[in-house]
């Protein structure tokens, strides 16, 4: 990839391409935990994380496809509601985790909400709304996060 000479023992294998490359050219997929060439990563259509193509199915990563129902007493949910108390009005919460993010979805009567937060800081990385009538998410502009989150 770089054209530089180096020892074979200094190289890392990209789990997508099978090529042995310099470690600085790879990143770890937050879903699979495997080293992947940075140029081979693809953004998940739902959560927006750059992931290995191997984990994507119909544009969604393995984490987004494995959302599980969560109770508001769950520690992950409790932390989210502590930082963003207005989200308590939503119900039908589901969650999935990756190495870097927590992915939450909630459902109202008609509307859906997607909240992707950093696992450590709970900083909102992506916010989107949707409808039970369609499968598409409409991204919320970061400048509008306080209005949607009622902060």
Short mmCIF file of C-alpha atoms in Angstrom, two decimals:
data_model
loop_
_atom_site.label_atom_id
_atom_site.label_comp_id
_atom_site.label_asym_id
_atom_site.label_seq_id
_atom_site.Cartn_x
_atom_site.Cartn_y
_atom_site.Cartn_z
CA UNK A 1 0.00 0.00 0.00
CA UNK A 2 2.73 2.49 0.91
CA UNK A 3 5.57 1.20 -1.26
CA UNK A 4 7.87 1.34 1.78
CA UNK A 5 10.02 -1.62 2.70
CA UNK A 6 9.46 -3.10 6.13
CA UNK A 7 9.67 -6.35 8.01
CA UNK A 8 6.81 -8.75 7.42
CA UNK A 9 6.43 -9.07 11.19
CA UNK A 10 5.57 -5.33 11.37
CA UNK A 11 2.57 -5.73 9.07
CA UNK A 12 -1.07 -6.28 9.98
CA UNK A 13 -3.47 -8.40 7.94
CA UNK A 14 -6.59 -6.62 6.70
CA UNK A 15 -9.45 -9.02 7.44
CA UNK A 16 -11.39 -7.80 4.41
CA UNK A 17 -8.77 -7.82 1.67
CA UNK A 18 -6.32 -10.31 3.17
CA UNK A 19 -3.48 -7.91 2.36
CA UNK A 20 -0.65 -7.35 4.82
CA UNK A 21 -0.22 -3.61 5.40
CA UNK A 22 1.33 -1.08 7.77
CA UNK A 23 -0.71 -0.82 11.00
CA UNK A 24 -1.31 2.92 10.52
CA UNK A 25 -3.32 2.15 7.37
CA UNK A 26 -5.86 0.09 9.31
CA UNK A 27 -8.59 0.76 11.84
CA UNK A 28 -10.48 -1.70 13.98
CA UNK A 29 -14.08 -2.26 12.97
CA UNK A 30 -16.23 -1.28 15.97
CA UNK A 31 -18.62 -4.18 15.28
CA UNK A 32 -16.26 -7.09 14.47
CA UNK A 33 -13.17 -5.83 16.31
CA UNK A 34 -11.00 -6.87 13.36
CA UNK A 35 -8.32 -4.77 11.64
CA UNK A 36 -9.51 -3.42 8.29
CA UNK A 37 -7.86 -1.10 5.78
CA UNK A 38 -9.22 2.37 6.45
CA UNK A 39 -10.03 2.71 2.75
CA UNK A 40 -12.14 -0.47 2.87
CA UNK A 41 -14.46 0.67 5.68
CA UNK A 42 -18.04 1.54 4.73
CA UNK A 43 -20.51 3.70 6.68
CA UNK A 44 -23.58 1.91 8.04
CA UNK A 45 -26.72 3.56 6.66
CA UNK A 46 -28.39 3.50 10.07
CA UNK A 47 -25.82 4.33 12.75
CA UNK A 48 -23.26 6.01 10.48
CA UNK A 49 -20.27 4.15 11.92
CA UNK A 50 -17.55 3.10 9.51
CA UNK A 51 -17.50 -0.69 9.63
CA UNK A 52 -16.12 -3.70 7.82
CA UNK A 53 -18.08 -4.55 4.66
CA UNK A 54 -18.30 -8.10 6.03
CA UNK A 55 -20.70 -6.96 8.76
CA UNK A 56 -23.05 -5.06 6.42
CA UNK A 57 -26.30 -6.55 5.15
CA UNK A 58 -28.61 -4.33 3.12
CA UNK A 59 -26.56 -1.32 4.24
CA UNK A 60 -26.93 -2.01 7.97
CA UNK A 61 -24.17 -3.22 10.27
CA UNK A 62 -24.43 -6.20 12.57
CA UNK A 63 -25.08 -3.99 15.60
CA UNK A 64 -28.01 -2.18 13.98
CA UNK A 65 -29.49 -5.50 12.92
CA UNK A 66 -29.21 -6.88 16.45
CA UNK A 67 -31.02 -4.22 18.48
CA UNK A 68 -32.62 -5.76 21.58
CA UNK A 69 -35.43 -4.47 23.79
CA UNK A 70 -34.15 -2.64 26.84
CA UNK A 71 -35.82 -1.58 30.08
CA UNK A 72 -35.41 2.00 31.31
CA UNK A 73 -33.75 0.57 34.44
CA UNK A 74 -30.90 -0.87 32.33
CA UNK A 75 -27.65 0.98 33.20
CA UNK A 76 -27.10 2.07 29.58
CA UNK A 77 -30.63 3.47 29.38
CA UNK A 78 -30.39 5.08 32.81
CA UNK A 79 -27.19 6.91 31.79
CA UNK A 80 -28.79 8.12 28.55
CA UNK A 81 -31.92 9.36 30.32
CA UNK A 82 -29.81 11.06 32.98
CA UNK A 83 -27.97 13.08 30.31
CA UNK A 84 -31.04 13.59 28.07
CA UNK A 85 -34.10 13.49 30.39
CA UNK A 86 -36.54 14.53 27.64
CA UNK A 87 -36.03 11.12 26.02
CA UNK A 88 -38.01 9.59 28.90
CA UNK A 89 -41.21 10.44 26.99
CA UNK A 90 -40.34 7.78 24.41
CA UNK A 91 -41.10 4.09 24.82
CA UNK A 92 -40.26 0.83 23.07
CA UNK A 93 -36.53 1.31 23.55
CA UNK A 94 -34.06 -1.03 21.89
CA UNK A 95 -30.27 -0.97 22.16
CA UNK A 96 -27.12 -2.39 20.62
CA UNK A 97 -23.49 -1.68 21.43
CA UNK A 98 -20.29 -1.53 19.44
CA UNK A 99 -16.76 -0.91 20.66
CA UNK A 100 -17.29 2.84 20.37
CA UNK A 101 -21.03 3.60 20.41
CA UNK A 102 -24.39 2.72 21.87
CA UNK A 103 -27.24 2.66 19.37
CA UNK A 104 -30.70 3.35 20.76
CA UNK A 105 -34.04 3.34 19.00
CA UNK A 106 -37.40 4.30 20.44
CA UNK A 107 -40.94 4.12 19.11
CA UNK A 108 -43.95 6.34 19.55
CA UNK A 109 -47.36 5.74 18.00
CA UNK A 110 -46.16 6.72 14.54
CA UNK A 111 -42.72 8.25 14.96
CA UNK A 112 -39.41 6.50 15.51
CA UNK A 113 -36.23 7.92 17.02
CA UNK A 114 -32.61 6.86 16.50
CA UNK A 115 -29.95 8.06 18.93
CA UNK A 116 -26.31 7.03 18.51
CA UNK A 117 -24.05 8.08 21.37
CA UNK A 118 -20.40 7.67 22.28
CA UNK A 119 -20.11 4.83 24.83
CA UNK A 120 -17.90 6.81 27.20
CA UNK A 121 -19.09 10.43 26.98
CA UNK A 122 -22.69 9.89 25.78
CA UNK A 123 -22.07 12.63 23.22
CA UNK A 124 -24.70 12.35 20.49
CA UNK A 125 -23.01 11.15 17.31
CA UNK A 126 -26.14 10.74 15.20
CA UNK A 127 -29.78 11.58 15.66
CA UNK A 128 -32.52 10.66 13.22
CA UNK A 129 -36.27 10.39 13.09
CA UNK A 130 -38.39 7.97 11.16
CA UNK A 131 -41.88 6.67 10.73
CA UNK A 132 -43.43 3.26 11.22
CA UNK A 133 -44.76 3.70 7.67
CA UNK A 134 -41.30 3.78 6.04
CA UNK A 135 -37.95 2.14 6.66
CA UNK A 136 -35.91 5.29 6.04
CA UNK A 137 -34.31 7.47 8.70
CA UNK A 138 -34.21 11.25 8.29
CA UNK A 139 -31.01 12.62 9.78
CA UNK A 140 -31.33 15.57 12.13
CA UNK A 141 -28.86 18.41 11.58
CA UNK A 142 -26.49 18.60 14.60
CA UNK A 143 -27.55 22.21 15.12
CA UNK A 144 -31.09 20.92 15.71
CA UNK A 145 -30.14 18.29 18.34
CA UNK A 146 -31.07 20.54 21.29
CA UNK A 147 -34.55 21.10 19.82
CA UNK A 148 -35.20 17.41 19.17
CA UNK A 149 -33.74 16.41 22.55
CA UNK A 150 -35.62 19.30 24.26
CA UNK A 151 -32.45 20.60 25.93
#
